[in-house]
PDB file of C-alpha atoms in Angstrom:
ATOM      1  CA  UNK A   1      -0.179  -0.007   0.005  1.00 59.00           C
ATOM      2  CA  UNK A   2       1.178   3.621  -0.714  1.00 62.00           C
ATOM      3  CA  UNK A   3       2.148   5.577   2.625  1.00 70.00           C
ATOM      4  CA  UNK A   4       0.795   9.085   2.240  1.00 62.00           C
ATOM      5  CA  UNK A   5       1.444  11.819   4.705  1.00 63.00           C
ATOM      6  CA  UNK A   6      -1.443  12.631   6.398  1.00 56.00           C
ATOM      7  CA  UNK A   7      -0.726  16.266   6.726  1.00 57.00           C
ATOM      8  CA  UNK A   8      -0.159  16.560   3.027  1.00 60.00           C
ATOM      9  CA  UNK A   9      -3.527  14.481   2.263  1.00 52.00           C
ATOM     10  CA  UNK A  10      -5.500  17.215   4.792  1.00 45.00           C
ATOM     11  CA  UNK A  11      -3.809  20.008   3.084  1.00 49.00           C
ATOM     12  CA  UNK A  12      -4.853  19.162  -0.436  1.00 51.00           C
ATOM     13  CA  UNK A  13      -8.235  17.511   0.320  1.00 45.00           C
ATOM     14  CA  UNK A  14      -9.766  19.910   2.908  1.00 43.00           C
ATOM     15  CA  UNK A  15     -12.956  20.782   0.800  1.00 42.00           C
ATOM     16  CA  UNK A  16     -13.502  16.724   1.423  1.00 42.00           C
ATOM     17  CA  UNK A  17     -13.836  17.511   5.315  1.00 40.00           C
ATOM     18  CA  UNK A  18     -16.610  19.926   4.340  1.00 39.00           C
ATOM     19  CA  UNK A  19     -20.071  18.358   4.842  1.00 41.00           C
ATOM     20  CA  UNK A  20     -23.018  19.607   2.288  1.00 41.00           C
ATOM     21  CA  UNK A  21     -24.527  21.042   5.484  1.00 62.00           C
ATOM     22  CA  UNK A  22     -21.442  23.023   6.201  1.00 66.00           C
ATOM     23  CA  UNK A  23     -21.334  24.036   2.552  1.00 70.00           C
ATOM     24  CA  UNK A  24     -24.973  25.454   2.528  1.00 74.00           C
ATOM     25  CA  UNK A  25     -24.331  27.490   5.566  1.00 78.00           C
ATOM     26  CA  UNK A  26     -21.199  28.867   4.302  1.00 79.00           C
ATOM     27  CA  UNK A  27     -22.931  29.847   1.351  1.00 79.00           C
ATOM     28  CA  UNK A  28     -25.533  31.224   3.024  1.00 81.00           C
ATOM     29  CA  UNK A  29     -22.965  33.384   5.267  1.00 82.00           C
ATOM     30  CA  UNK A  30     -21.403  34.459   2.274  1.00 81.00           C
ATOM     31  CA  UNK A  31     -24.382  35.537   0.934  1.00 83.00           C
ATOM     32  CA  UNK A  32     -25.506  37.391   3.843  1.00 85.00           C
ATOM     33  CA  UNK A  33     -22.251  39.319   3.784  1.00 81.00           C
ATOM     34  CA  UNK A  34     -22.913  40.435   0.192  1.00 82.00           C
ATOM     35  CA  UNK A  35     -26.440  41.610   1.251  1.00 83.00           C
ATOM     36  CA  UNK A  36     -26.090  45.700   1.059  1.00 85.00           C
ATOM     37  CA  UNK A  37     -25.474  47.091   4.446  1.00 86.00           C
ATOM     38  CA  UNK A  38     -29.035  48.304   4.501  1.00 87.00           C
ATOM     39  CA  UNK A  39     -30.596  45.173   4.295  1.00 89.00           C
ATOM     40  CA  UNK A  40     -27.908  42.930   6.203  1.00 88.00           C
ATOM     41  CA  UNK A  41     -27.743  45.530   8.953  1.00 89.00           C
ATOM     42  CA  UNK A  42     -31.562  45.188  10.038  1.00 91.00           C
ATOM     43  CA  UNK A  43     -31.767  41.360   9.145  1.00 92.00           C
ATOM     44  CA  UNK A  44     -28.819  40.545  11.505  1.00 88.00           C
ATOM     45  CA  UNK A  45     -30.255  42.899  14.487  1.00 89.00           C
ATOM     46  CA  UNK A  46     -33.510  41.271  13.753  1.00 90.00           C
ATOM     47  CA  UNK A  47     -32.536  37.469  13.426  1.00 88.00           C
ATOM     48  CA  UNK A  48     -29.408  37.620  15.781  1.00 83.00           C
ATOM     49  CA  UNK A  49     -30.023  40.093  18.181  1.00 84.00           C
ATOM     50  CA  UNK A  50     -33.749  39.395  18.770  1.00 85.00           C
ATOM     51  CA  UNK A  51     -34.814  43.486  18.077  1.00 87.00           C
ATOM     52  CA  UNK A  52     -38.200  44.499  17.431  1.00 88.00           C
ATOM     53  CA  UNK A  53     -39.268  46.077  14.289  1.00 89.00           C
ATOM     54  CA  UNK A  54     -39.747  49.441  16.279  1.00 90.00           C
ATOM     55  CA  UNK A  55     -36.209  49.029  17.887  1.00 90.00           C
ATOM     56  CA  UNK A  56     -34.578  48.490  14.716  1.00 91.00           C
ATOM     57  CA  UNK A  57     -36.379  51.788  13.478  1.00 91.00           C
ATOM     58  CA  UNK A  58     -35.220  53.612  16.421  1.00 90.00           C
ATOM     59  CA  UNK A  59     -31.592  52.154  16.031  1.00 88.00           C
ATOM     60  CA  UNK A  60     -31.346  53.122  12.620  1.00 89.00           C
ATOM     61  CA  UNK A  61     -33.187  56.226  12.440  1.00 89.00           C
ATOM     62  CA  UNK A  62     -35.651  54.655   9.767  1.00 89.00           C
ATOM     63  CA  UNK A  63     -39.701  54.187   9.855  1.00 89.00           C
ATOM     64  CA  UNK A  64     -41.268  50.797  10.750  1.00 88.00           C
ATOM     65  CA  UNK A  65     -42.287  50.294   7.377  1.00 87.00           C
ATOM     66  CA  UNK A  66     -38.695  51.316   5.970  1.00 89.00           C
ATOM     67  CA  UNK A  67     -37.567  48.516   8.231  1.00 91.00           C
ATOM     68  CA  UNK A  68     -40.050  46.104   7.236  1.00 91.00           C
ATOM     69  CA  UNK A  69     -39.266  46.654   3.707  1.00 90.00           C
ATOM     70  CA  UNK A  70     -35.835  46.127   4.060  1.00 91.00           C
ATOM     71  CA  UNK A  71     -36.156  43.301   5.883  1.00 93.00           C
ATOM     72  CA  UNK A  72     -38.621  41.583   3.617  1.00 91.00           C
ATOM     73  CA  UNK A  73     -36.327  42.383   0.734  1.00 90.00           C
ATOM     74  CA  UNK A  74     -33.262  40.815   2.332  1.00 92.00           C
ATOM     75  CA  UNK A  75     -34.995  37.624   3.052  1.00 91.00           C
ATOM     76  CA  UNK A  76     -36.299  37.439  -0.671  1.00 88.00           C
ATOM     77  CA  UNK A  77     -32.710  37.697  -1.840  1.00 86.00           C
ATOM     78  CA  UNK A  78     -31.754  34.909   0.551  1.00 86.00           C
ATOM     79  CA  UNK A  79     -34.618  32.863  -0.714  1.00 81.00           C
ATOM     80  CA  UNK A  80     -33.019  32.336  -4.017  1.00 76.00           C
ATOM     81  CA  UNK A  81     -30.368  30.535  -2.592  1.00 66.00           C
ATOM     82  CA  UNK A  82     -32.019  27.903  -1.606  1.00 63.00           C
ATOM     83  CA  UNK A  83     -33.575  27.470  -5.270  1.00 65.00           C
ATOM     84  CA  UNK A  84     -36.786  28.751  -3.349  1.00 60.00           C
ATOM     85  CA  UNK A  85     -38.613  31.192  -5.390  1.00 63.00           C
ATOM     86  CA  UNK A  86     -38.544  34.612  -4.394  1.00 64.00           C
ATOM     87  CA  UNK A  87     -42.152  36.659  -3.588  1.00 66.00           C
ATOM     88  CA  UNK A  88     -43.270  39.155  -5.843  1.00 60.00           C
ATOM     89  CA  UNK A  89     -41.860  42.176  -4.605  1.00 57.00           C
ATOM     90  CA  UNK A  90     -45.006  44.630  -4.890  1.00 48.00           C
ATOM     91  CA  UNK A  91     -43.529  46.576  -2.028  1.00 48.00           C
ATOM     92  CA  UNK A  92     -43.638  50.446  -2.196  1.00 42.00           C
ATOM     93  CA  UNK A  93     -40.748  52.833  -1.401  1.00 43.00           C
ATOM     94  CA  UNK A  94     -39.329  53.123   2.058  1.00 46.00           C
ATOM     95  CA  UNK A  95     -41.301  55.655   3.568  1.00 39.00           C
ATOM     96  CA  UNK A  96     -38.712  58.264   5.267  1.00 38.00           C
ATOM     97  CA  UNK A  97     -38.512  58.605   9.035  1.00 36.00           C
TER      98      UNK A  97
ATOM     99  CA  UNK B   1     -55.940  39.735   4.402  1.00 82.00           C
ATOM    100  CA  UNK B   2     -54.703  38.577   0.752  1.00 86.00           C
ATOM    101  CA  UNK B   3     -52.145  35.835   0.403  1.00 86.00           C
ATOM    102  CA  UNK B   4     -49.785  38.614  -1.174  1.00 85.00           C
ATOM    103  CA  UNK B   5     -49.974  40.489   1.808  1.00 85.00           C
ATOM    104  CA  UNK B   6     -49.570  37.958   4.228  1.00 87.00           C
ATOM    105  CA  UNK B   7     -46.364  36.777   2.683  1.00 87.00           C
ATOM    106  CA  UNK B   8     -44.953  40.503   2.724  1.00 86.00           C
ATOM    107  CA  UNK B   9     -45.735  40.540   6.223  1.00 88.00           C
ATOM    108  CA  UNK B  10     -43.980  37.123   7.126  1.00 90.00           C
ATOM    109  CA  UNK B  11     -40.952  38.072   4.894  1.00 89.00           C
ATOM    110  CA  UNK B  12     -40.467  40.879   6.793  1.00 90.00           C
ATOM    111  CA  UNK B  13     -41.320  39.384  10.318  1.00 90.00           C
ATOM    112  CA  UNK B  14     -41.679  35.473  10.111  1.00 89.00           C
ATOM    113  CA  UNK B  15     -42.394  35.879  14.025  1.00 83.00           C
ATOM    114  CA  UNK B  16     -45.274  38.264  13.717  1.00 83.00           C
ATOM    115  CA  UNK B  17     -47.818  38.052  16.280  1.00 80.00           C
ATOM    116  CA  UNK B  18     -50.133  40.036  13.906  1.00 83.00           C
ATOM    117  CA  UNK B  19     -53.837  38.732  14.701  1.00 86.00           C
ATOM    118  CA  UNK B  20     -54.544  39.417  10.983  1.00 86.00           C
ATOM    119  CA  UNK B  21     -51.704  37.037  10.102  1.00 88.00           C
ATOM    120  CA  UNK B  22     -52.626  34.498  12.397  1.00 87.00           C
ATOM    121  CA  UNK B  23     -56.388  34.226  10.989  1.00 88.00           C
ATOM    122  CA  UNK B  24     -54.793  33.963   7.421  1.00 88.00           C
ATOM    123  CA  UNK B  25     -52.409  30.970   8.016  1.00 87.00           C
ATOM    124  CA  UNK B  26     -54.912  29.189   9.950  1.00 87.00           C
ATOM    125  CA  UNK B  27     -57.047  28.851   6.759  1.00 88.00           C
ATOM    126  CA  UNK B  28     -54.007  29.098   3.875  1.00 88.00           C
ATOM    127  CA  UNK B  29     -51.968  26.085   4.002  1.00 88.00           C
ATOM    128  CA  UNK B  30     -49.378  27.574   1.425  1.00 87.00           C
ATOM    129  CA  UNK B  31     -48.799  30.466   3.586  1.00 87.00           C
ATOM    130  CA  UNK B  32     -48.504  28.664   6.574  1.00 87.00           C
ATOM    131  CA  UNK B  33     -45.632  26.611   4.652  1.00 86.00           C
ATOM    132  CA  UNK B  34     -44.227  29.749   3.498  1.00 85.00           C
ATOM    133  CA  UNK B  35     -44.203  30.727   6.969  1.00 86.00           C
ATOM    134  CA  UNK B  36     -42.468  27.637   7.979  1.00 86.00           C
ATOM    135  CA  UNK B  37     -39.998  28.116   5.361  1.00 84.00           C
ATOM    136  CA  UNK B  38     -39.062  31.583   6.385  1.00 87.00           C
ATOM    137  CA  UNK B  39     -38.539  30.325  10.377  1.00 87.00           C
ATOM    138  CA  UNK B  40     -36.172  27.834   8.802  1.00 84.00           C
ATOM    139  CA  UNK B  41     -34.427  30.124   6.571  1.00 86.00           C
ATOM    140  CA  UNK B  42     -34.097  32.091   9.760  1.00 87.00           C
ATOM    141  CA  UNK B  43     -32.580  29.425  11.876  1.00 85.00           C
ATOM    142  CA  UNK B  44     -30.243  28.858   9.113  1.00 84.00           C
ATOM    143  CA  UNK B  45     -29.176  32.734   9.100  1.00 85.00           C
ATOM    144  CA  UNK B  46     -28.306  32.933  12.858  1.00 84.00           C
ATOM    145  CA  UNK B  47     -26.383  29.328  12.407  1.00 83.00           C
ATOM    146  CA  UNK B  48     -24.378  30.924   9.777  1.00 81.00           C
ATOM    147  CA  UNK B  49     -23.567  33.746  11.660  1.00 79.00           C
ATOM    148  CA  UNK B  50     -23.072  32.187  15.046  1.00 75.00           C
ATOM    149  CA  UNK B  51     -21.070  29.355  13.848  1.00 68.00           C
ATOM    150  CA  UNK B  52     -17.341  30.322  12.777  1.00 62.00           C
ATOM    151  CA  UNK B  53     -16.685  29.482   9.131  1.00 56.00           C
ATOM    152  CA  UNK B  54     -15.924  26.002   8.378  1.00 53.00           C
ATOM    153  CA  UNK B  55     -12.573  26.544   6.470  1.00 52.00           C
ATOM    154  CA  UNK B  56     -11.315  29.004   9.363  1.00 50.00           C
ATOM    155  CA  UNK B  57     -11.734  26.250  11.674  1.00 48.00           C
ATOM    156  CA  UNK B  58     -10.115  23.839   9.538  1.00 47.00           C
ATOM    157  CA  UNK B  59      -7.338  25.567   8.561  1.00 47.00           C
ATOM    158  CA  UNK B  60      -6.841  26.254  12.234  1.00 47.00           C
ATOM    159  CA  UNK B  61      -6.119  22.766  12.967  1.00 48.00           C
ATOM    160  CA  UNK B  62      -3.980  21.871  10.187  1.00 49.00           C
ATOM    161  CA  UNK B  63      -1.289  24.660  10.501  1.00 51.00           C
ATOM    162  CA  UNK B  64       0.253  24.449  13.552  1.00 52.00           C
ATOM    163  CA  UNK B  65       0.776  20.941  14.578  1.00 57.00           C
ATOM    164  CA  UNK B  66       3.386  19.939  17.140  1.00 61.00           C
ATOM    165  CA  UNK B  67       3.300  16.253  18.630  1.00 64.00           C
ATOM    166  CA  UNK B  68       2.097  17.495  21.887  1.00 67.00           C
ATOM    167  CA  UNK B  69      -1.093  19.199  20.260  1.00 68.00           C
ATOM    168  CA  UNK B  70      -2.496  15.824  18.857  1.00 69.00           C
ATOM    169  CA  UNK B  71      -2.503  14.297  22.419  1.00 73.00           C
ATOM    170  CA  UNK B  72      -3.561  17.586  23.950  1.00 75.00           C
ATOM    171  CA  UNK B  73      -6.203  17.881  20.864  1.00 74.00           C
ATOM    172  CA  UNK B  74      -7.647  14.157  21.879  1.00 74.00           C
ATOM    173  CA  UNK B  75      -7.592  14.738  25.870  1.00 76.00           C
ATOM    174  CA  UNK B  76      -9.797  17.974  24.854  1.00 79.00           C
ATOM    175  CA  UNK B  77     -11.720  15.686  22.767  1.00 76.00           C
ATOM    176  CA  UNK B  78     -12.577  13.112  25.395  1.00 76.00           C
ATOM    177  CA  UNK B  79     -13.475  16.012  27.580  1.00 72.00           C
ATOM    178  CA  UNK B  80     -15.952  17.251  25.332  1.00 71.00           C
ATOM    179  CA  UNK B  81     -17.374  14.149  24.722  1.00 69.00           C
ATOM    180  CA  UNK B  82     -18.101  13.497  28.352  1.00 68.00           C
ATOM    181  CA  UNK B  83     -19.504  17.137  28.693  1.00 65.00           C
ATOM    182  CA  UNK B  84     -21.481  16.652  25.613  1.00 61.00           C
ATOM    183  CA  UNK B  85     -22.551  13.214  27.314  1.00 59.00           C
ATOM    184  CA  UNK B  86     -23.601  15.033  30.410  1.00 56.00           C
ATOM    185  CA  UNK B  87     -25.485  17.432  28.822  1.00 52.00           C
ATOM    186  CA  UNK B  88     -27.259  15.631  26.245  1.00 49.00           C
ATOM    187  CA  UNK B  89     -30.392  14.529  28.061  1.00 43.00           C
ATOM    188  CA  UNK B  90     -31.505  18.237  29.082  1.00 49.00           C
ATOM    189  CA  UNK B  91     -30.429  19.596  25.428  1.00 60.00           C
ATOM    190  CA  UNK B  92     -31.888  17.493  23.370  1.00 82.00           C
ATOM    191  CA  UNK B  93     -35.080  17.777  26.014  1.00 89.00           C
ATOM    192  CA  UNK B  94     -35.052  21.843  25.077  1.00 90.00           C
ATOM    193  CA  UNK B  95     -34.506  21.010  21.413  1.00 89.00           C
ATOM    194  CA  UNK B  96     -37.400  18.383  20.984  1.00 90.00           C
ATOM    195  CA  UNK B  97     -39.709  20.990  22.948  1.00 91.00           C
ATOM    196  CA  UNK B  98     -38.994  23.580  20.252  1.00 90.00           C
ATOM    197  CA  UNK B  99     -39.356  21.107  17.038  1.00 88.00           C
ATOM    198  CA  UNK B 100     -42.842  19.989  18.858  1.00 89.00           C
ATOM    199  CA  UNK B 101     -43.794  23.674  19.218  1.00 88.00           C
ATOM    200  CA  UNK B 102     -42.800  24.459  15.542  1.00 84.00           C
ATOM    201  CA  UNK B 103     -44.546  21.262  14.314  1.00 82.00           C
ATOM    202  CA  UNK B 104     -47.788  22.509  15.343  1.00 82.00           C
ATOM    203  CA  UNK B 105     -48.398  25.613  13.823  1.00 78.00           C
ATOM    204  CA  UNK B 106     -52.039  25.975  14.608  1.00 78.00           C
ATOM    205  CA  UNK B 107     -50.889  26.494  18.446  1.00 82.00           C
ATOM    206  CA  UNK B 108     -49.024  29.452  16.981  1.00 77.00           C
ATOM    207  CA  UNK B 109     -52.142  31.673  16.082  1.00 77.00           C
ATOM    208  CA  UNK B 110     -55.285  30.531  18.360  1.00 78.00           C
ATOM    209  CA  UNK B 111     -58.221  33.037  17.746  1.00 77.00           C
ATOM    210  CA  UNK B 112     -60.638  31.858  20.813  1.00 84.00           C
ATOM    211  CA  UNK B 113     -59.842  30.967  24.147  1.00 88.00           C
ATOM    212  CA  UNK B 114     -60.391  27.389  25.063  1.00 90.00           C
ATOM    213  CA  UNK B 115     -63.081  26.575  27.586  1.00 90.00           C
ATOM    214  CA  UNK B 116     -62.592  25.527  30.911  1.00 89.00           C
ATOM    215  CA  UNK B 117     -63.551  21.859  29.903  1.00 91.00           C
ATOM    216  CA  UNK B 118     -61.143  21.325  27.315  1.00 91.00           C
ATOM    217  CA  UNK B 119     -58.351  22.679  29.427  1.00 92.00           C
ATOM    218  CA  UNK B 120     -59.633  20.209  32.296  1.00 91.00           C
ATOM    219  CA  UNK B 121     -59.807  17.385  29.791  1.00 92.00           C
ATOM    220  CA  UNK B 122     -56.316  17.576  28.146  1.00 93.00           C
ATOM    221  CA  UNK B 123     -55.006  17.933  31.952  1.00 92.00           C
ATOM    222  CA  UNK B 124     -56.667  14.561  32.958  1.00 91.00           C
ATOM    223  CA  UNK B 125     -55.358  12.814  30.413  1.00 89.00           C
ATOM    224  CA  UNK B 126     -51.910  13.415  31.789  1.00 90.00           C
ATOM    225  CA  UNK B 127     -53.428  12.814  35.009  1.00 90.00           C
ATOM    226  CA  UNK B 128     -53.071  16.407  36.437  1.00 90.00           C
ATOM    227  CA  UNK B 129     -55.222  19.367  37.577  1.00 88.00           C
ATOM    228  CA  UNK B 130     -54.965  23.291  36.529  1.00 86.00           C
ATOM    229  CA  UNK B 131     -56.277  24.743  40.081  1.00 81.00           C
ATOM    230  CA  UNK B 132     -56.290  28.341  38.723  1.00 75.00           C
ATOM    231  CA  UNK B 133     -54.980  29.276  35.318  1.00 73.00           C
ATOM    232  CA  UNK B 134     -52.667  32.090  35.959  1.00 75.00           C
ATOM    233  CA  UNK B 135     -53.435  33.681  32.199  1.00 83.00           C
ATOM    234  CA  UNK B 136     -56.210  32.863  29.742  1.00 89.00           C
ATOM    235  CA  UNK B 137     -55.673  29.684  28.008  1.00 91.00           C
ATOM    236  CA  UNK B 138     -56.025  30.400  24.176  1.00 91.00           C
ATOM    237  CA  UNK B 139     -54.888  26.787  23.081  1.00 91.00           C
ATOM    238  CA  UNK B 140     -55.060  23.234  24.934  1.00 92.00           C
ATOM    239  CA  UNK B 141     -54.323  20.037  23.548  1.00 92.00           C
ATOM    240  CA  UNK B 142     -52.919  16.507  24.635  1.00 91.00           C
ATOM    241  CA  UNK B 143     -49.613  16.070  22.677  1.00 90.00           C
ATOM    242  CA  UNK B 144     -47.775  12.524  22.330  1.00 89.00           C
ATOM    243  CA  UNK B 145     -44.336  13.572  23.494  1.00 88.00           C
ATOM    244  CA  UNK B 146     -41.759  11.226  24.166  1.00 86.00           C
ATOM    245  CA  UNK B 147     -43.715   8.459  24.773  1.00 86.00           C
ATOM    246  CA  UNK B 148     -46.364  10.289  26.912  1.00 86.00           C
ATOM    247  CA  UNK B 149     -49.397  12.613  26.310  1.00 89.00           C
ATOM    248  CA  UNK B 150     -48.658  16.070  27.687  1.00 93.00           C
ATOM    249  CA  UNK B 151     -50.569  19.329  28.149  1.00 94.00           C
ATOM    250  CA  UNK B 152     -49.759  21.478  25.527  1.00 93.00           C
ATOM    251  CA  UNK B 153     -51.270  24.975  26.295  1.00 93.00           C
ATOM    252  CA  UNK B 154     -51.043  28.374  24.663  1.00 92.00           C
ATOM    253  CA  UNK B 155     -51.561  31.247  27.260  1.00 91.00           C
ATOM    254  CA  UNK B 156     -52.038  35.083  26.726  1.00 88.00           C
ATOM    255  CA  UNK B 157     -49.912  37.305  29.119  1.00 85.00           C
ATOM    256  CA  UNK B 158     -49.191  40.806  29.018  1.00 82.00           C
ATOM    257  CA  UNK B 159     -46.328  40.071  26.684  1.00 79.00           C
ATOM    258  CA  UNK B 160     -48.290  37.979  24.449  1.00 83.00           C
ATOM    259  CA  UNK B 161     -48.692  34.408  23.734  1.00 87.00           C
ATOM    260  CA  UNK B 162     -46.656  31.722  25.339  1.00 91.00           C
ATOM    261  CA  UNK B 163     -46.678  27.935  25.341  1.00 93.00           C
ATOM    262  CA  UNK B 164     -46.520  25.672  28.162  1.00 94.00           C
ATOM    263  CA  UNK B 165     -45.864  22.403  28.104  1.00 95.00           C
ATOM    264  CA  UNK B 166     -46.115  20.269  31.282  1.00 94.00           C
ATOM    265  CA  UNK B 167     -44.043  17.201  31.072  1.00 94.00           C
ATOM    266  CA  UNK B 168     -44.862  14.842  33.979  1.00 90.00           C
ATOM    267  CA  UNK B 169     -42.661  12.393  32.782  1.00 90.00           C
ATOM    268  CA  UNK B 170     -39.575  14.665  32.277  1.00 91.00           C
ATOM    269  CA  UNK B 171     -37.195  14.910  35.506  1.00 89.00           C
ATOM    270  CA  UNK B 172     -34.690  17.684  35.173  1.00 88.00           C
ATOM    271  CA  UNK B 173     -32.049  18.693  37.741  1.00 85.00           C
ATOM    272  CA  UNK B 174     -31.815  22.200  37.128  1.00 87.00           C
ATOM    273  CA  UNK B 175     -33.555  25.196  35.379  1.00 89.00           C
ATOM    274  CA  UNK B 176     -32.305  25.291  31.604  1.00 89.00           C
ATOM    275  CA  UNK B 177     -33.150  28.375  29.327  1.00 90.00           C
ATOM    276  CA  UNK B 178     -32.640  28.139  25.459  1.00 89.00           C
ATOM    277  CA  UNK B 179     -33.065  30.104  22.517  1.00 88.00           C
ATOM    278  CA  UNK B 180     -33.520  28.261  19.305  1.00 84.00           C
ATOM    279  CA  UNK B 181     -35.557  28.836  15.853  1.00 81.00           C
ATOM    280  CA  UNK B 182     -36.644  32.370  17.006  1.00 81.00           C
ATOM    281  CA  UNK B 183     -38.308  30.722  20.541  1.00 86.00           C
ATOM    282  CA  UNK B 184     -37.060  31.946  23.765  1.00 89.00           C
ATOM    283  CA  UNK B 185     -37.496  29.094  26.521  1.00 92.00           C
ATOM    284  CA  UNK B 186     -36.667  27.870  29.736  1.00 92.00           C
ATOM    285  CA  UNK B 187     -37.211  24.405  31.283  1.00 93.00           C
ATOM    286  CA  UNK B 188     -37.753  24.200  34.952  1.00 92.00           C
ATOM    287  CA  UNK B 189     -38.189  21.292  37.328  1.00 90.00           C
ATOM    288  CA  UNK B 190     -41.030  21.002  39.206  1.00 87.00           C
ATOM    289  CA  UNK B 191     -42.730  19.004  42.090  1.00 83.00           C
ATOM    290  CA  UNK B 192     -44.575  16.525  39.168  1.00 82.00           C
ATOM    291  CA  UNK B 193     -41.571  16.524  36.424  1.00 90.00           C
ATOM    292  CA  UNK B 194     -40.919  19.624  34.518  1.00 93.00           C
ATOM    293  CA  UNK B 195     -42.414  22.440  32.676  1.00 94.00           C
ATOM    294  CA  UNK B 196     -41.530  24.116  29.711  1.00 94.00           C
ATOM    295  CA  UNK B 197     -42.076  27.872  28.573  1.00 93.00           C
ATOM    296  CA  UNK B 198     -41.816  29.156  25.464  1.00 93.00           C
ATOM    297  CA  UNK B 199     -42.220  32.253  23.550  1.00 90.00           C
ATOM    298  CA  UNK B 200     -41.205  34.768  20.694  1.00 84.00           C
ATOM    299  CA  UNK B 201     -40.197  37.347  23.977  1.00 79.00           C
ATOM    300  CA  UNK B 202     -38.004  35.790  26.371  1.00 78.00           C
ATOM    301  CA  UNK B 203     -39.129  38.371  29.024  1.00 78.00           C
ATOM    302  CA  UNK B 204     -41.492  36.818  31.128  1.00 79.00           C
ATOM    303  CA  UNK B 205     -40.722  33.230  30.864  1.00 87.00           C
ATOM    304  CA  UNK B 206     -39.659  32.532  34.382  1.00 87.00           C
ATOM    305  CA  UNK B 207     -42.780  34.369  35.979  1.00 88.00           C
ATOM    306  CA  UNK B 208     -44.927  32.252  34.133  1.00 89.00           C
ATOM    307  CA  UNK B 209     -43.052  28.897  34.554  1.00 89.00           C
ATOM    308  CA  UNK B 210     -43.296  29.971  38.689  1.00 89.00           C
ATOM    309  CA  UNK B 211     -47.038  30.400  38.046  1.00 88.00           C
ATOM    310  CA  UNK B 212     -47.726  27.145  36.222  1.00 89.00           C
ATOM    311  CA  UNK B 213     -45.311  25.229  38.794  1.00 86.00           C
ATOM    312  CA  UNK B 214     -47.932  26.313  41.566  1.00 87.00           C
ATOM    313  CA  UNK B 215     -51.242  25.879  39.406  1.00 87.00           C
ATOM    314  CA  UNK B 216     -50.435  22.388  38.492  1.00 88.00           C
ATOM    315  CA  UNK B 217     -51.266  19.561  40.686  1.00 86.00           C
ATOM    316  CA  UNK B 218     -51.743  15.746  40.436  1.00 87.00           C
ATOM    317  CA  UNK B 219     -55.276  14.539  40.355  1.00 80.00           C
ATOM    318  CA  UNK B 220     -56.200  11.698  42.461  1.00 72.00           C
ATOM    319  CA  UNK B 221     -56.315   8.087  40.991  1.00 56.00           C
ATOM    320  CA  UNK B 222     -60.332   8.116  41.712  1.00 47.00           C
ATOM    321  CA  UNK B 223     -60.528  11.201  39.849  1.00 56.00           C
ATOM    322  CA  UNK B 224     -57.933  10.445  37.030  1.00 51.00           C
ATOM    323  CA  UNK B 225     -59.811   7.302  36.385  1.00 50.00           C
ATOM    324  CA  UNK B 226     -63.284   9.234  36.001  1.00 49.00           C
TER     325      UNK B 226
END
């Protein structure tokens, strides 16, 4: 049998140790960071920070309806990653605070 | 509310407590499924942002590798397995409680209060009584959970709706909090098993759990048989 250096094999085949599930999460993470900041910020505040829409609006100096629009659009962009259809975006323009 | 309006609300706030949305998803299976998809997406977003990237973890392991590091990592691994094993039962209980609540979407959006008779019957199936419900019970169902029927209640508190599972057959050592799939929760030991309380807002969980600990009593054998 051929003797293979484990270290070299690990370096070469790093990708093989990444499960499909981890790949999905990595792809999603990458997509989140590619979102424009105005979408990414309220989304992470809501999902990760547990902020309410009103709290996000207060922090970002936006109206609640503007926050709702941004949250909707952020998720809509991320949905397409999963091969899910995007929801029709018939939202009106953001309302200034 | 139309499906288009419902999807806009769900897309912006999958956990929305809007009454109109609740009524809509109760009657529209497609929108209910859409809401589940969005809740799952949120769970993945949370996971993506909370876990370090896999590539980073991997490279950290393969770059510096003195021999003692292998022994140290094996030791750490063994300790890790022991810790995970010690915590396994309670963690999986919290996870299963969350999964159960998510799989019963009709419980998220009750519109009419449950009658006292309904609530009493649900508790009776588990040999329990609710002496004085601390809050209005909006949903009461006897659910099959881990091999037993358990009362699954949704109550309306000052902070909104909260789910209570009375787990007579699940004994836990200490109070445990959890936050999973957008739900905050607490598992507390009680004189009769344990009680799980979950809500979108983590503010009132301990207060509600304490009130339920006081209110829930076991039935006498004769009453349970009747």
